[in-house]
mmCIF file of C-alpha atoms in Angstrom:
data_model
loop_
_atom_site.group_PDB
_atom_site.id
_atom_site.type_symbol
_atom_site.label_atom_id
_atom_site.label_comp_id
_atom_site.label_asym_id
_atom_site.label_seq_id
_atom_site.Cartn_x
_atom_site.Cartn_y
_atom_site.Cartn_z
ATOM 1 C CA ASP A 1 37.441 -7.500 -99.474
ATOM 2 C CA ALA A 2 36.249 -4.584 -98.917
ATOM 3 C CA GLU A 3 32.806 -3.480 -100.411
ATOM 4 C CA ILE A 4 29.517 -1.778 -100.543
ATOM 5 C CA THR A 5 26.145 -3.807 -100.041
ATOM 6 C CA GLN A 6 22.798 -2.063 -99.979
ATOM 7 C CA SER A 7 19.460 -3.825 -99.016
ATOM 8 C CA PRO A 8 16.838 -4.048 -100.026
ATOM 9 C CA ARG A 9 18.065 -4.209 -103.471
ATOM 10 C CA HIS A 10 14.072 -3.878 -104.766
ATOM 11 C CA LYS A 11 10.949 -2.683 -102.412
ATOM 12 C CA ILE A 12 7.530 -1.326 -103.137
ATOM 13 C CA THR A 13 5.870 0.130 -100.685
ATOM 14 C CA GLU A 14 2.467 2.468 -100.000
ATOM 15 C CA THR A 15 2.690 6.446 -99.976
ATOM 16 C CA GLY A 16 2.823 7.739 -96.372
ATOM 17 C CA ARG A 17 5.173 5.141 -94.996
ATOM 18 C CA GLN A 18 7.364 5.507 -93.438
ATOM 19 C CA VAL A 19 11.106 3.525 -95.139
ATOM 20 C CA THR A 20 14.495 3.001 -94.512
ATOM 21 C CA LEU A 21 16.886 2.502 -96.967
ATOM 22 C CA ALA A 22 20.346 0.012 -95.425
ATOM 23 C CA CYS A 23 24.049 0.760 -96.660
ATOM 24 C CA HIS A 24 26.832 -0.958 -95.230
ATOM 25 C CA GLN A 25 30.849 -0.149 -96.210
ATOM 26 C CA THR A 26 33.457 -2.549 -95.172
ATOM 27 C CA TRP A 27 36.057 -0.083 -96.653
ATOM 28 C CA ASN A 28 36.408 2.070 -93.422
ATOM 29 C CA HIS A 29 35.551 5.092 -95.179
ATOM 30 C CA ASN A 30 34.809 8.615 -93.412
ATOM 31 C CA ASN A 31 32.869 9.596 -96.578
ATOM 32 C CA MET A 32 29.457 8.781 -97.278
ATOM 33 C CA PHE A 33 26.578 9.776 -99.947
ATOM 34 C CA TRP A 34 23.530 9.049 -100.751
ATOM 35 C CA TYR A 35 22.087 9.317 -104.393
ATOM 36 C CA ARG A 36 19.102 9.000 -106.325
ATOM 37 C CA GLN A 37 19.658 8.364 -110.529
ATOM 38 C CA ASP A 38 16.040 9.638 -112.248
ATOM 39 C CA LEU A 39 15.684 9.172 -115.960
ATOM 40 C CA GLY A 40 16.810 12.563 -117.046
ATOM 41 C CA HIS A 41 17.931 14.167 -114.095
ATOM 42 C CA GLY A 42 21.395 11.678 -113.929
ATOM 43 C CA LEU A 43 22.458 10.810 -109.815
ATOM 44 C CA ARG A 44 21.474 13.646 -107.372
ATOM 45 C CA LEU A 45 22.843 13.884 -103.991
ATOM 46 C CA ILE A 46 20.084 13.778 -100.994
ATOM 47 C CA HIS A 47 22.650 13.349 -97.752
ATOM 48 C CA TYR A 48 26.134 12.967 -97.158
ATOM 49 C CA SER A 49 28.123 12.309 -94.382
ATOM 50 C CA TYR A 50 31.864 13.341 -93.746
ATOM 51 C CA GLY A 51 32.198 11.101 -90.429
ATOM 52 C CA VAL A 52 30.690 9.439 -87.592
ATOM 53 C CA GLN A 53 27.659 11.386 -86.179
ATOM 54 C CA ASP A 54 28.074 14.136 -89.062
ATOM 55 C CA THR A 55 25.631 14.467 -91.943
ATOM 56 C CA ASN A 56 24.563 17.088 -94.601
ATOM 57 C CA LYS A 57 22.257 17.695 -96.861
ATOM 58 C CA GLY A 58 22.161 17.695 -100.289
ATOM 59 C CA GLU A 59 20.798 19.126 -103.749
ATOM 60 C CA VAL A 60 17.550 17.110 -103.259
ATOM 61 C CA SER A 61 16.743 16.500 -98.855
ATOM 62 C CA ASP A 62 13.096 17.525 -98.528
ATOM 63 C CA GLY A 63 11.670 13.845 -97.281
ATOM 64 C CA TYR A 64 14.229 12.223 -96.371
ATOM 65 C CA SER A 65 16.845 11.914 -93.484
ATOM 66 C CA VAL A 66 20.371 10.101 -92.266
ATOM 67 C CA SER A 67 22.379 9.537 -89.220
ATOM 68 C CA ARG A 68 25.944 8.282 -89.242
ATOM 69 C CA SER A 69 26.440 5.906 -85.568
ATOM 70 C CA ASN A 70 29.303 4.431 -86.655
ATOM 71 C CA THR A 71 31.593 4.392 -89.673
ATOM 72 C CA GLU A 72 30.552 1.514 -91.511
ATOM 73 C CA ASP A 73 26.427 2.179 -91.307
ATOM 74 C CA LEU A 74 24.364 5.234 -93.392
ATOM 75 C CA PRO A 75 20.809 4.135 -93.593
ATOM 76 C CA LEU A 76 18.666 6.561 -95.288
ATOM 77 C CA THR A 77 14.798 7.341 -93.927
ATOM 78 C CA LEU A 78 11.784 8.593 -95.786
ATOM 79 C CA GLU A 79 9.775 9.774 -93.378
ATOM 80 C CA SER A 80 6.929 9.631 -94.817
ATOM 81 C CA ALA A 81 7.353 8.402 -98.639
ATOM 82 C CA ALA A 82 5.810 9.911 -101.660
ATOM 83 C CA SER A 83 4.901 9.121 -106.151
ATOM 84 C CA SER A 84 7.804 11.560 -106.282
ATOM 85 C CA GLN A 85 10.626 9.127 -104.313
ATOM 86 C CA THR A 86 9.661 6.043 -106.736
ATOM 87 C CA SER A 87 13.890 6.130 -107.730
ATOM 88 C CA VAL A 88 16.788 4.146 -107.631
ATOM 89 C CA TYR A 89 18.940 5.144 -104.763
ATOM 90 C CA PHE A 90 22.657 4.545 -104.484
ATOM 91 C CA CYS A 91 24.806 4.238 -101.682
ATOM 92 C CA ALA A 92 28.760 5.512 -102.251
ATOM 93 C CA SER A 93 32.017 5.890 -100.295
ATOM 94 C CA SER A 94 35.352 7.411 -100.642
ATOM 95 C CA ALA A 95 37.869 7.792 -98.804
ATOM 96 C CA GLY A 96 38.254 11.491 -98.313
ATOM 97 C CA VAL A 97 39.189 14.180 -101.181
ATOM 98 C CA ASN A 98 40.885 13.291 -104.447
ATOM 99 C CA GLN A 99 39.517 9.831 -104.012
ATOM 100 C CA PRO A 100 36.840 7.811 -106.269
ATOM 101 C CA GLN A 101 33.506 6.953 -105.068
ATOM 102 C CA HIS A 102 32.481 2.934 -104.473
ATOM 103 C CA PHE A 103 28.891 2.697 -104.973
ATOM 104 C CA GLY A 104 26.628 -0.158 -104.035
ATOM 105 C CA ASP A 105 24.569 -1.767 -106.409
ATOM 106 C CA GLY A 106 21.429 0.495 -104.976
ATOM 107 C CA THR A 107 18.215 -0.468 -103.805
ATOM 108 C CA ARG A 108 14.656 0.364 -107.082
ATOM 109 C CA LEU A 109 12.091 1.486 -104.521
ATOM 110 C CA SER A 110 8.680 1.839 -105.270
ATOM 111 C CA ILE A 111 6.463 4.132 -104.125
ATOM 112 C CA LEU A 112 2.302 3.332 -105.269
ATOM 113 C CA SER B 13 22.479 21.319 -110.390
ATOM 114 C CA GLN B 14 23.941 19.870 -112.952
ATOM 115 C CA GLN B 15 27.832 20.301 -113.232
ATOM 116 C CA GLY B 16 27.861 18.540 -116.167
ATOM 117 C CA GLU B 17 26.725 18.220 -119.153
ATOM 118 C CA GLU B 18 28.100 15.272 -121.625
ATOM 119 C CA ASP B 19 27.893 15.190 -124.761
ATOM 120 C CA PRO B 20 26.403 13.128 -126.712
ATOM 121 C CA GLN B 21 24.054 11.435 -124.997
ATOM 122 C CA ALA B 22 23.791 8.306 -126.772
ATOM 123 C CA LEU B 23 26.336 7.194 -129.229
ATOM 124 C CA SER B 24 26.407 3.589 -131.240
ATOM 125 C CA ILE B 25 29.594 2.123 -132.375
ATOM 126 C CA GLN B 26 30.971 -1.060 -133.797
ATOM 127 C CA GLU B 27 33.354 -3.360 -132.102
ATOM 128 C CA GLY B 28 37.106 -2.257 -132.383
ATOM 129 C CA GLU B 29 35.736 1.621 -133.458
ATOM 130 C CA ASN B 30 37.077 4.132 -130.502
ATOM 131 C CA ALA B 31 34.545 5.924 -128.744
ATOM 132 C CA THR B 32 34.947 9.794 -127.525
ATOM 133 C CA MET B 33 32.775 11.115 -125.110
ATOM 134 C CA ASN B 34 32.644 14.852 -123.888
ATOM 135 C CA CYS B 35 32.412 16.416 -121.132
ATOM 136 C CA SER B 36 31.446 20.096 -119.584
ATOM 137 C CA TYR B 37 31.023 21.710 -116.364
ATOM 138 C CA LYS B 38 30.268 25.078 -114.921
ATOM 139 C CA THR B 39 32.574 25.714 -111.580
ATOM 140 C CA SER B 40 36.081 25.849 -110.972
ATOM 141 C CA ILE B 41 37.410 22.087 -109.691
ATOM 142 C CA ASN B 42 39.746 20.300 -107.804
ATOM 143 C CA ASN B 43 39.125 16.571 -109.513
ATOM 144 C CA LEU B 44 36.849 15.919 -112.268
ATOM 145 C CA GLN B 45 36.369 12.040 -112.642
ATOM 146 C CA TRP B 46 34.658 9.072 -115.217
ATOM 147 C CA TYR B 47 32.526 6.234 -113.684
ATOM 148 C CA ARG B 48 30.732 3.472 -115.890
ATOM 149 C CA GLN B 49 27.538 1.805 -115.043
ATOM 150 C CA ASN B 50 26.190 -0.745 -116.153
ATOM 151 C CA SER B 51 22.763 -1.849 -116.848
ATOM 152 C CA GLY B 52 21.002 -2.550 -113.314
ATOM 153 C CA ARG B 53 24.060 -2.009 -110.997
ATOM 154 C CA GLY B 54 26.114 0.478 -109.380
ATOM 155 C CA LEU B 55 29.122 2.571 -110.437
ATOM 156 C CA VAL B 56 32.300 1.660 -111.442
ATOM 157 C CA HIS B 57 35.319 4.177 -110.866
ATOM 158 C CA LEU B 58 37.161 4.544 -114.272
ATOM 159 C CA ILE B 59 39.862 7.478 -113.181
ATOM 160 C CA LEU B 60 40.481 10.759 -111.970
ATOM 161 C CA ILE B 61 42.231 13.670 -113.567
ATOM 162 C CA ARG B 62 43.261 16.627 -110.657
ATOM 163 C CA SER B 63 42.606 19.601 -112.171
ATOM 164 C CA ASN B 64 46.528 20.665 -112.343
ATOM 165 C CA GLU B 65 46.988 17.797 -115.033
ATOM 166 C CA ARG B 66 46.152 17.509 -118.719
ATOM 167 C CA GLU B 67 46.176 14.169 -119.556
ATOM 168 C CA LYS B 68 45.671 10.775 -118.439
ATOM 169 C CA HIS B 69 45.985 6.979 -119.532
ATOM 170 C CA SER B 70 44.990 3.925 -117.919
ATOM 171 C CA GLY B 71 44.665 1.007 -120.301
ATOM 172 C CA ARG B 72 42.124 1.352 -123.261
ATOM 173 C CA LEU B 73 41.088 4.920 -121.171
ATOM 174 C CA ARG B 74 42.509 8.277 -122.294
ATOM 175 C CA VAL B 75 40.850 10.938 -120.408
ATOM 176 C CA THR B 76 42.120 14.903 -121.019
ATOM 177 C CA LEU B 77 41.315 17.712 -119.406
ATOM 178 C CA ASP B 78 40.717 21.124 -120.488
ATOM 179 C CA THR B 79 40.191 23.906 -117.234
ATOM 180 C CA SER B 80 40.486 26.571 -119.639
ATOM 181 C CA LYS B 81 37.565 25.646 -121.805
ATOM 182 C CA LYS B 82 36.363 23.663 -118.446
ATOM 183 C CA SER B 83 35.386 20.348 -120.439
ATOM 184 C CA SER B 84 37.027 17.153 -120.389
ATOM 185 C CA SER B 85 37.202 14.084 -122.320
ATOM 186 C CA LEU B 86 37.332 10.518 -122.642
ATOM 187 C CA LEU B 87 38.507 8.584 -125.017
ATOM 188 C CA ILE B 88 37.944 4.346 -125.222
ATOM 189 C CA THR B 89 40.374 2.808 -127.935
ATOM 190 C CA ALA B 90 39.628 -0.403 -130.309
ATOM 191 C CA SER B 91 35.874 -1.219 -128.649
ATOM 192 C CA ARG B 92 34.595 -4.210 -127.362
ATOM 193 C CA ALA B 93 31.156 -4.961 -126.357
ATOM 194 C CA ALA B 94 31.800 -5.148 -122.785
ATOM 195 C CA ASP B 95 31.887 -1.747 -123.207
ATOM 196 C CA THR B 96 28.596 -1.135 -123.494
ATOM 197 C CA ALA B 97 27.159 0.838 -120.502
ATOM 198 C CA SER B 98 26.643 4.266 -119.658
ATOM 199 C CA TYR B 99 29.349 6.669 -119.037
ATOM 200 C CA PHE B 100 29.628 9.715 -116.278
ATOM 201 C CA CYS B 101 31.733 12.502 -115.401
ATOM 202 C CA ALA B 102 31.970 13.665 -112.004
ATOM 203 C CA THR B 103 33.646 17.205 -110.823
ATOM 204 C CA ASP B 104 34.675 17.432 -107.608
ATOM 205 C CA ASP B 105 33.492 20.982 -105.997
ATOM 206 C CA ASN B 106 36.004 21.922 -103.532
ATOM 207 C CA GLN B 107 34.521 20.997 -100.933
ATOM 208 C CA GLY B 108 35.527 17.683 -99.304
ATOM 209 C CA GLY B 109 35.183 15.458 -101.977
ATOM 210 C CA LYS B 110 31.153 15.502 -102.455
ATOM 211 C CA LEU B 111 30.844 15.227 -106.678
ATOM 212 C CA ILE B 112 28.540 16.405 -108.970
ATOM 213 C CA PHE B 113 27.485 14.193 -111.715
ATOM 214 C CA GLY B 114 26.804 14.903 -115.703
ATOM 215 C CA GLN B 115 23.568 13.192 -116.780
ATOM 216 C CA GLY B 116 25.890 10.585 -118.724
ATOM 217 C CA THR B 117 26.392 8.806 -122.532
ATOM 218 C CA GLU B 118 25.068 5.671 -123.218
ATOM 219 C CA LEU B 119 27.240 3.890 -124.846
ATOM 220 C CA SER B 120 26.333 0.901 -126.987
ATOM 221 C CA VAL B 121 29.347 -1.257 -129.182
ATOM 222 C CA LYS B 122 27.759 -3.697 -131.397
ATOM 223 C CA PRO B 123 29.739 -6.977 -132.272
#
């Protein structure tokens, strides 16, 4: 069965460090998304991609970057981790317009 | 910015009762989707309703959409303890499949 996997599931790191969260999907979807989920804010879009070599900024993109070198993967990088980036991060993919998004189980990131 | 606002924020009912959650949004949409999230897990898609549809059913789920009022409702009939989860509405803003999520309704179904 097709799936979308995130790794690691949990990570603790220190402020100022670079952190990369992995997202891998086997749906062969063109569209991929990164969200963060915080109490009181719901899910907020960080970055998204509509295909290889395409990346776009979402609502809360400052301090984050993504790259899309193939269909399956969209890694999310925190260039210099800040305590405000402590959150649960979700990756999702979809086949396109009017299609549902499929989510991974998230990465819980704590920045001390 | 949040597009969808959900009401209520929390709902507690007994098994067998119906649960109704509401979602309001601000701008025109291509479609509206409902998702469920169990504790510690990712979101799971439940149902998608397009802007030209008014009602849609899937098993015990019934979704309505009123584009004139910019609102939607999700009804879960004959609820079960396993329905305990957070429920989110999300709107497709007509820009390529990008979704904007509401803050969710936390549903607790007591056995």
